XYZ file of C-alpha atoms in Angstrom:
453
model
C -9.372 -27.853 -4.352
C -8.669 -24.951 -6.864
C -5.177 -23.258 -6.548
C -4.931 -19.770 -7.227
C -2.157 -16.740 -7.569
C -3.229 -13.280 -7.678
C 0.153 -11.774 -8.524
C -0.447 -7.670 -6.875
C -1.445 -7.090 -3.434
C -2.839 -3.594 -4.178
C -6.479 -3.183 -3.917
C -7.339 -5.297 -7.423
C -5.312 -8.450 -6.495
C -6.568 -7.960 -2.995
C -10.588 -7.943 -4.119
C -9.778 -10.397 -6.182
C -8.601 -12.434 -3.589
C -11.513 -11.827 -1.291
C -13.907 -12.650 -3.882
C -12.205 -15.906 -4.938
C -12.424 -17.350 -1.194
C -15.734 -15.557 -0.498
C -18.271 -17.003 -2.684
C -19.902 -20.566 -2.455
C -19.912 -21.656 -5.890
C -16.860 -23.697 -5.679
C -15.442 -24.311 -2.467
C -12.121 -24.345 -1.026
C -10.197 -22.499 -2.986
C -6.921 -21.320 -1.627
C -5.438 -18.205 -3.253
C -1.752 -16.987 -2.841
C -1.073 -13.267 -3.017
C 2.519 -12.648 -4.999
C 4.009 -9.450 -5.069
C 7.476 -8.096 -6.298
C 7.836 -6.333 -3.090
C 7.872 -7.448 0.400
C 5.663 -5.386 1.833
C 1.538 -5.325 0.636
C -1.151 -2.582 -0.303
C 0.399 -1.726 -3.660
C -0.379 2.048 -4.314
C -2.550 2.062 -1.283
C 1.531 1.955 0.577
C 3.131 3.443 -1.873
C 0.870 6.118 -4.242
C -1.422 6.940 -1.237
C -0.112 10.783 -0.394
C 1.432 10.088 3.492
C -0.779 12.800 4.891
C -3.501 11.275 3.470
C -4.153 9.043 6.378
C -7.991 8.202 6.163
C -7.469 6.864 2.472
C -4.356 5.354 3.926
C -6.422 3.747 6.958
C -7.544 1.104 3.663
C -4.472 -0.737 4.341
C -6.708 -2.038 7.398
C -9.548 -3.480 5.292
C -6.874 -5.445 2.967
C -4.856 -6.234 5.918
C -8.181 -8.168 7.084
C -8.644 -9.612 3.746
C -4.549 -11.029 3.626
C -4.764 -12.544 6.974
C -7.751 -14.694 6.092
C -7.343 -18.638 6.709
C -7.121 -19.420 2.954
C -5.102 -16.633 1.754
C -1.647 -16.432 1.505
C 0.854 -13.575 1.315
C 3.966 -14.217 -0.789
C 6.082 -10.995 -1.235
C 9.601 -10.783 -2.583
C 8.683 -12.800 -5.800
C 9.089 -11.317 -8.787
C 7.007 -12.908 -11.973
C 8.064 -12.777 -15.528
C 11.902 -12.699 -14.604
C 13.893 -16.045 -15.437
C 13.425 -17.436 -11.891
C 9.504 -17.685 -12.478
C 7.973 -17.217 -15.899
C 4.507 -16.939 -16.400
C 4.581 -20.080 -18.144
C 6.092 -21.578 -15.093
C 4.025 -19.897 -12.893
C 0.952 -21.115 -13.989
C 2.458 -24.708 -14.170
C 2.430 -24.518 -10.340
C -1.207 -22.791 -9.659
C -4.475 -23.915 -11.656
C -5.352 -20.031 -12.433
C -3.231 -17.060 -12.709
C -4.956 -13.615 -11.849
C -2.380 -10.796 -12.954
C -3.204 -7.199 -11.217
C -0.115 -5.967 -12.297
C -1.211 -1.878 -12.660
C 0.558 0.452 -14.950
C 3.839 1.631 -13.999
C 4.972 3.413 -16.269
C 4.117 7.245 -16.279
C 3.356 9.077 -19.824
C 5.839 11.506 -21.226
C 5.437 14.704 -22.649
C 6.885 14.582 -25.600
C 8.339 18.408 -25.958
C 12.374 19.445 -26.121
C 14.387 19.357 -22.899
C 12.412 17.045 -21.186
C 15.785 15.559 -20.342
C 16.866 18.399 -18.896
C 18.049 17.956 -14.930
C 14.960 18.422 -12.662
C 12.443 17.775 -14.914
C 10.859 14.242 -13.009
C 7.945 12.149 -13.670
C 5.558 12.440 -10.612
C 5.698 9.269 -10.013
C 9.520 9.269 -9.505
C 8.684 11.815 -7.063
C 5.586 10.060 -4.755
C 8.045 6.679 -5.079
C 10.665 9.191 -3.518
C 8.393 10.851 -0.594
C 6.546 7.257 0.237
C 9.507 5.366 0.286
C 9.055 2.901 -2.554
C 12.189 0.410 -2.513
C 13.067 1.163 -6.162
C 13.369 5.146 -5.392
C 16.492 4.651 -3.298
C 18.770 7.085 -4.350
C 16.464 9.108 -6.166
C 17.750 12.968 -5.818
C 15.755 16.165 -5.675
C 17.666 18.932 -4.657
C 14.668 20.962 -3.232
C 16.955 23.661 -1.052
C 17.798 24.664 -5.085
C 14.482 25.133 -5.600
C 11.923 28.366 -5.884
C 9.717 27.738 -7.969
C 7.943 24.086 -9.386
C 6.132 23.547 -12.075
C 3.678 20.735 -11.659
C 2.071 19.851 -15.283
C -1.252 17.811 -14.962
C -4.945 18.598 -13.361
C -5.525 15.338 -11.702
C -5.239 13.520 -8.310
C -1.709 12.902 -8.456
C -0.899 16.375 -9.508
C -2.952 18.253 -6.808
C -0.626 15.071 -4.570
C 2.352 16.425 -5.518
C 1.972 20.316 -5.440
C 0.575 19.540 -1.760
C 3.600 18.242 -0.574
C 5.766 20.382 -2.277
C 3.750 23.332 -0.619
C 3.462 21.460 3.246
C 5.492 22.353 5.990
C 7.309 19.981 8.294
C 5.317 20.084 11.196
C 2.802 18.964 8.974
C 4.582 15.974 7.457
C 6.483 14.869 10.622
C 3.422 12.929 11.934
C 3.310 10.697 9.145
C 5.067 8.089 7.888
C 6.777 9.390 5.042
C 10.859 7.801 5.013
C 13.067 10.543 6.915
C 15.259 11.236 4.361
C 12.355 12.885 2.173
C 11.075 14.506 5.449
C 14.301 16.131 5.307
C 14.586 17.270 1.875
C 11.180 18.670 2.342
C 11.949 20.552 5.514
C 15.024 21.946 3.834
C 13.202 23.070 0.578
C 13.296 26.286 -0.757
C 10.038 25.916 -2.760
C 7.972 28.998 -2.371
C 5.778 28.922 -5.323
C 4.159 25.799 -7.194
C 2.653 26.580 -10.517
C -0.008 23.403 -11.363
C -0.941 23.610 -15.247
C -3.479 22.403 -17.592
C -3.776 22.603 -21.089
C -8.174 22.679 -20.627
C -9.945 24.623 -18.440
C -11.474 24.027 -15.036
C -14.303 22.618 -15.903
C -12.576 19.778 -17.464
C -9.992 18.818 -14.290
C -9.266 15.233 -13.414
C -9.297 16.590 -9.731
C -11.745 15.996 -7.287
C -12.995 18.597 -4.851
C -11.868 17.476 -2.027
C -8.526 17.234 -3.124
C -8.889 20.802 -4.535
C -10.307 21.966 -1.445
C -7.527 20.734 0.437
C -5.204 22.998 -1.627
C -6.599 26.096 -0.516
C -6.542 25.405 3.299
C -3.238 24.598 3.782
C -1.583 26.512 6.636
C 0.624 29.395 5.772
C 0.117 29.044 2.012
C -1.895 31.206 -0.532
C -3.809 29.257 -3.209
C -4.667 31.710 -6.533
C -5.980 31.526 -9.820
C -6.309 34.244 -12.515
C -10.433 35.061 -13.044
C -9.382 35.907 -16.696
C -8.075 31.881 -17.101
C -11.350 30.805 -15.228
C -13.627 33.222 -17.421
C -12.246 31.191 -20.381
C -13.645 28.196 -19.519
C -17.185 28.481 -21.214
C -18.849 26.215 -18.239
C -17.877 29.285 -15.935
C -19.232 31.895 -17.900
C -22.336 29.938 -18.747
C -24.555 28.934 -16.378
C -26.248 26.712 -18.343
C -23.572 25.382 -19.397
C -22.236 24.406 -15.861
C -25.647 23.239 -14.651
C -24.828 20.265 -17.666
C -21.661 19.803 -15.788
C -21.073 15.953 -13.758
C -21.632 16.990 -10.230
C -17.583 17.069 -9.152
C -16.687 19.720 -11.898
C -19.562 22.050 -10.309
C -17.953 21.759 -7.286
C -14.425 22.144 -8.373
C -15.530 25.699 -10.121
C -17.121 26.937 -7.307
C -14.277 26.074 -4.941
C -11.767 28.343 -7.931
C -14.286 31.249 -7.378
C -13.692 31.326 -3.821
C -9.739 31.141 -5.256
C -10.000 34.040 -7.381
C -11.737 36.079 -4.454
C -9.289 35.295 -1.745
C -6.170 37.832 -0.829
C -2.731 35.757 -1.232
C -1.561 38.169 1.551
C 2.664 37.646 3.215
C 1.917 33.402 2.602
C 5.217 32.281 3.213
C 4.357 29.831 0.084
C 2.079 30.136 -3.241
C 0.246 27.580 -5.542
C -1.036 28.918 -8.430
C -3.441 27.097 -10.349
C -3.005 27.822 -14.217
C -5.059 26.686 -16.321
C -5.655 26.560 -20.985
C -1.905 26.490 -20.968
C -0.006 23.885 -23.083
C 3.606 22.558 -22.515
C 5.673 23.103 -25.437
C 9.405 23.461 -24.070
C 11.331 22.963 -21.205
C 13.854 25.929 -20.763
C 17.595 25.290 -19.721
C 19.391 27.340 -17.657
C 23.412 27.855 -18.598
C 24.362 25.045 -16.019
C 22.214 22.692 -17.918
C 19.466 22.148 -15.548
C 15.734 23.214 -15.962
C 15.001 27.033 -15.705
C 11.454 27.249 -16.817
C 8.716 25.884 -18.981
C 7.358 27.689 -22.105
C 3.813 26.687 -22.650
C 1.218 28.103 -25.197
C -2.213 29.300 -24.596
C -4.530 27.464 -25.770
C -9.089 27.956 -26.210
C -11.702 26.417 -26.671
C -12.387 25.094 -29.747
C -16.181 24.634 -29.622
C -16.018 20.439 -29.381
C -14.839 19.877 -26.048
C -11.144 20.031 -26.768
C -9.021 23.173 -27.274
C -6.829 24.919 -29.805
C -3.254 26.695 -29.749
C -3.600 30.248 -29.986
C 0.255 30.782 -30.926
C 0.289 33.217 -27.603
C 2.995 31.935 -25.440
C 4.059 32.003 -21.955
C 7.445 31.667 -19.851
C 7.359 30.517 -16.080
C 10.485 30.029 -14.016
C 11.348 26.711 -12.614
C 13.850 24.933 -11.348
C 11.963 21.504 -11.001
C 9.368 19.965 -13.382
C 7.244 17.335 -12.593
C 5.063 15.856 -15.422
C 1.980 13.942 -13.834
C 0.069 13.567 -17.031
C -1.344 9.611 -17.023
C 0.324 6.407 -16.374
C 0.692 3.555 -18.617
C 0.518 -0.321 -17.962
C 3.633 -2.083 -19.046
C 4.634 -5.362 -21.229
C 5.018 -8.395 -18.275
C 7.344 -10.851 -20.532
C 5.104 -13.952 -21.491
C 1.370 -12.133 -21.409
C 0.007 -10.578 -24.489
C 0.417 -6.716 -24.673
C -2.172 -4.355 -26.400
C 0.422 -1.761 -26.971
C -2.189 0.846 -28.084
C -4.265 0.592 -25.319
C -1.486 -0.359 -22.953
C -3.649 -3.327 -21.735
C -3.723 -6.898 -21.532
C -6.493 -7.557 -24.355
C -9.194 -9.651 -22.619
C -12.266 -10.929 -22.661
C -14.548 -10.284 -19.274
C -11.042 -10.671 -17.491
C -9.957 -14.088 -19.828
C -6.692 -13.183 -21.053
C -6.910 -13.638 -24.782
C -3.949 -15.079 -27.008
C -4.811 -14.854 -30.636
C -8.180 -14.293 -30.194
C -9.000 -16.986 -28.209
C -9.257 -16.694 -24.024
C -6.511 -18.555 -22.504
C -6.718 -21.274 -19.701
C -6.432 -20.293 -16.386
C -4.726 -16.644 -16.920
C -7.047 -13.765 -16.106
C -5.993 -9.959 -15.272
C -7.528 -6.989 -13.322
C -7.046 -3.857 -12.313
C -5.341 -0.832 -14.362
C -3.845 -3.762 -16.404
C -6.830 -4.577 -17.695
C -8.968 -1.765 -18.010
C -6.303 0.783 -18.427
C -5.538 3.944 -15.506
C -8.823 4.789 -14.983
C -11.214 4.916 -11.580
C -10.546 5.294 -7.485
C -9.324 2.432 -5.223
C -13.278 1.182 -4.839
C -13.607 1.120 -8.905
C -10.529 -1.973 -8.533
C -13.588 -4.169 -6.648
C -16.732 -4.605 -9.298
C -13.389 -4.989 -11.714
C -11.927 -7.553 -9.884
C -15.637 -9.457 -9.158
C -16.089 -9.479 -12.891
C -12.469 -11.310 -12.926
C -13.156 -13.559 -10.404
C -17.061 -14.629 -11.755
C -15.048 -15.263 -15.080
C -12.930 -17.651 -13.377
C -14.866 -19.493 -11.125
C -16.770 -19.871 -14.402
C -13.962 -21.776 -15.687
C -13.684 -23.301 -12.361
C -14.492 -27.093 -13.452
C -12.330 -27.178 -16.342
C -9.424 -26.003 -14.503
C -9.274 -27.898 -11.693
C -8.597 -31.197 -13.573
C -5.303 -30.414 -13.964
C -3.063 -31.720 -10.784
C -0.653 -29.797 -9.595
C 3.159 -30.510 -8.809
C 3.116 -30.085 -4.704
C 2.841 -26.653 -2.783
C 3.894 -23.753 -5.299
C 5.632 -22.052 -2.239
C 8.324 -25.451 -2.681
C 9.019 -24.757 -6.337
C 9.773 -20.948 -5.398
C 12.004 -21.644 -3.172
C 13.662 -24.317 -5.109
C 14.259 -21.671 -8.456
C 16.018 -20.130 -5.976
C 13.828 -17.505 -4.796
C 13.077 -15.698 -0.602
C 9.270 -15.213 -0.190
C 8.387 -13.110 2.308
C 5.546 -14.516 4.342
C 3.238 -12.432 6.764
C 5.334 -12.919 9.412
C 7.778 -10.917 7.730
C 5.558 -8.216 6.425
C 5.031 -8.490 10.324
C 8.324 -8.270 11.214
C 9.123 -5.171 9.237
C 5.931 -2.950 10.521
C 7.531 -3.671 13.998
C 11.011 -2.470 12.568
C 9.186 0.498 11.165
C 7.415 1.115 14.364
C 10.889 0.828 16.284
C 12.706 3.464 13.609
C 9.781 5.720 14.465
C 9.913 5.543 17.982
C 14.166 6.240 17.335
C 13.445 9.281 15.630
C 10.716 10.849 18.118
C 7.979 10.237 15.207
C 5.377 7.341 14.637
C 5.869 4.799 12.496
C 8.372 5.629 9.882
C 8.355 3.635 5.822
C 11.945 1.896 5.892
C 13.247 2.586 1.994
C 15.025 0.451 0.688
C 14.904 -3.153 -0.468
C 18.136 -4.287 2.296
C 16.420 -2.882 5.076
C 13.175 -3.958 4.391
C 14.121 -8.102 3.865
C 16.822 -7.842 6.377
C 13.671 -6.839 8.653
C 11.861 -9.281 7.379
C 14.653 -12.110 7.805
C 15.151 -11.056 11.557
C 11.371 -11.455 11.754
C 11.122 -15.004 10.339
């Protein structure tokens, strides 16, 4: 019987999983689930926007996958610390799948990006979905007027969404109270989202854009002159060229550029061929605008500073331009690509693949692709692996791994826990007239799983 830990229970260690005791090459195999957190569903839990609740609604489909017969969930066990190496680890398993992600979000590099209220948005979903690391994390939204969101992807359109949302509209969802709070309290009324290209060339998809421009009480807008820049709007034979999603997402900013903003009580604008250069400070040392430059396009695809610059008032930044993966201590890191270097999912060490380690997801193929692009990822993983199947499982293995993690002095959280705190999370809910409500922080969450098991 082949042993296996797929250490992330977002959607690549999850498909990985599925695969792994799904096919009938090599039967039997058992496959534990690690994660540093107690809870499962990775960014599916905690990236997933909270009123987002059909992408959310995943969480069933891996919950299915988690509760099968030869999976297990092991939460609250952190890998590459010094109470389980990755050496040790895969001492204890016959393969090691890592699906790790990329946690780390890219800066931008300019002056006073240190500035108070300038935030990563990933600080800032961690914050509203009630990621266990975030606790204490600060924004002092009744201070703010104006945001300045810098990025044209997902994420970005995630963020200026919430900032822009009203409480009625986030009460029915899950996000932790305290955020709901801040949020009700904020004194946001305009969101500026930037991007150094032009429409054409968003990371956004349409529906997300879409979304933007119907939320209730608040004026979406975009300047025709920063549209009429973008050669692919201009140009209709140009835009014909276009991938499918960026014809959509230019036809949904005309409709922008026609609408009246009217008495909104709130205002997104969407800005676009502008380039960060500095963040502004105001005399009490916090962040009081952004200067960006305008930039054009330069004929190739990419654009071109103009040395025309621009001044908008903030008093919070958030920067939601990529994500990186990060070093796990004892794996080989491609810092360039910001990858584990890999063959077909083999780890490689020197050049050569190494036995029994294997990695998918973001980790291994960098930030790239939806939730479904983690599954033909994490099949090519898992073919590599059963591959390797017959060579690995002539090592024997020291007893049940779940022994040896106790024993180096570790508190996995089984699915009973995980069960224990969605009923805790249902009960705070229910306490605060809402539905279920994300408990934040890492002594709630394993005391709820403790009282559970």
């Amino acid at each position: 019987m082949l042993r296996v830990a797929v250490v992330g229970s977002g959607p690549s260690g999850v498909y990985a999983a599925q695969t792994l005791v799904q096919q009938r090459e090599v039967p039997g195999i058992r496959v534990d689930v690690l994660d540093r957190l107690p809870a499962p569903y990775g960014l599916v839990r905690y990236g997933v926007a909270p009123d987002h609740e059909k992408i959310k609604s995943l969480q069933g489909s891996l919950r299915t996958v988690l509760e099968g017969e030869r999976i297990r969930f092991l939460g609250n066990v952190e890998v590459g610390g010094p109470q389980l190496t990755t050496e040790r680890l895969l001492e204890l398993y016959h393969a090691v799948v890592y699906c790790v992600g990329a946690a780390r979000d890219r800066m931008l590099g300019i002056p006073g990006e240190e500035l108070a209220g300038v935030h990563s948005a990933t600080a800032f979903v961690a914050w509203y979905s009630g990621h266990p690391d975030a606790e204490g994390e600060a924004f002092d939204l009744p201070g703010v007027g104006s945001a300045v969101v810098v990025g044209a992807g997902n994420v970005a359109v995630d963020v200026t969404r919430m900032l822009a949302r009203g409480e009625p509209e986030l009460a029915p969802t899950d996000m932790p109270q305290p955020a709901l709070g801040a949020l009700a309290d904020s004194g946001v009324k305009s969101v500026s989202m930037v991007a150094r290209r032009g429409p054409s060339q968003g990371k956004f998809t349409t529906k997300e854009l879409r979304e933007l421009g119907t939320l209730p009480g608040v004026a979406a807008v975009v300047d025709p002159a920063e549209l009429a820049l973008d050669p692919a709007y201009t140009d209709q034979g140009t835009a014909a060229a276009l991938p499918a999603v960026a014809r959509r997402n230019l036809e949904a900013l005309r409709g922008w550029a026609e609408q009246d903003p009217g008495d909104a009580r709130r205002r997104i604008a969407l800005r676009f061929y502008l380039r960060p250069v500095e963040v502004l400070g105001g005399p009490d040392g916090r962040v009081a605008g952004m200067r960006f430059e305008r930039t054009a396009p330069d004929g190739r695809g990419g654009v071109a500073g103009t040395g025309v610059y621009e001044d908008i008032e903030a008093q919070l930044v958030l920067r939601s331009v990529g994500y990186q993966g990060v070093p796990l201590p004892g794996l080989p890191f491609d810092p360039a690509k910001a990858t584990v270097p890999h063959a077909a999912g083999r780890v490689m060490r020197a050049g050569r693949a190494s036995v029994g380690e294997y990695v998918a997801g973001w980790i291994k193929r960098g930030p790239t692709g939806v939730i479904g692009t983690n599954r033909p990822c994490a099949k090519e993983t898992a073919s590599s692996l059963l591959q390797d199947a017959g060579a690995l499982a002539r090592r024997e293995l020291p007893g049940d791994p779940l022994d040896a993690l106790r024993a180096a002095g570790l508190h996995p959280v089984q699915w009973p826990g995980w069960l224990a705190i969605e009923a805790a999370e249902a009960d705070l809910g229910r306490s605060l007239g809402r539905h279920s409500v994300k408990i934040p922080d890492w002594t709630g969450l394993l005391g709820a799983a403790a009282a559970g098991a």
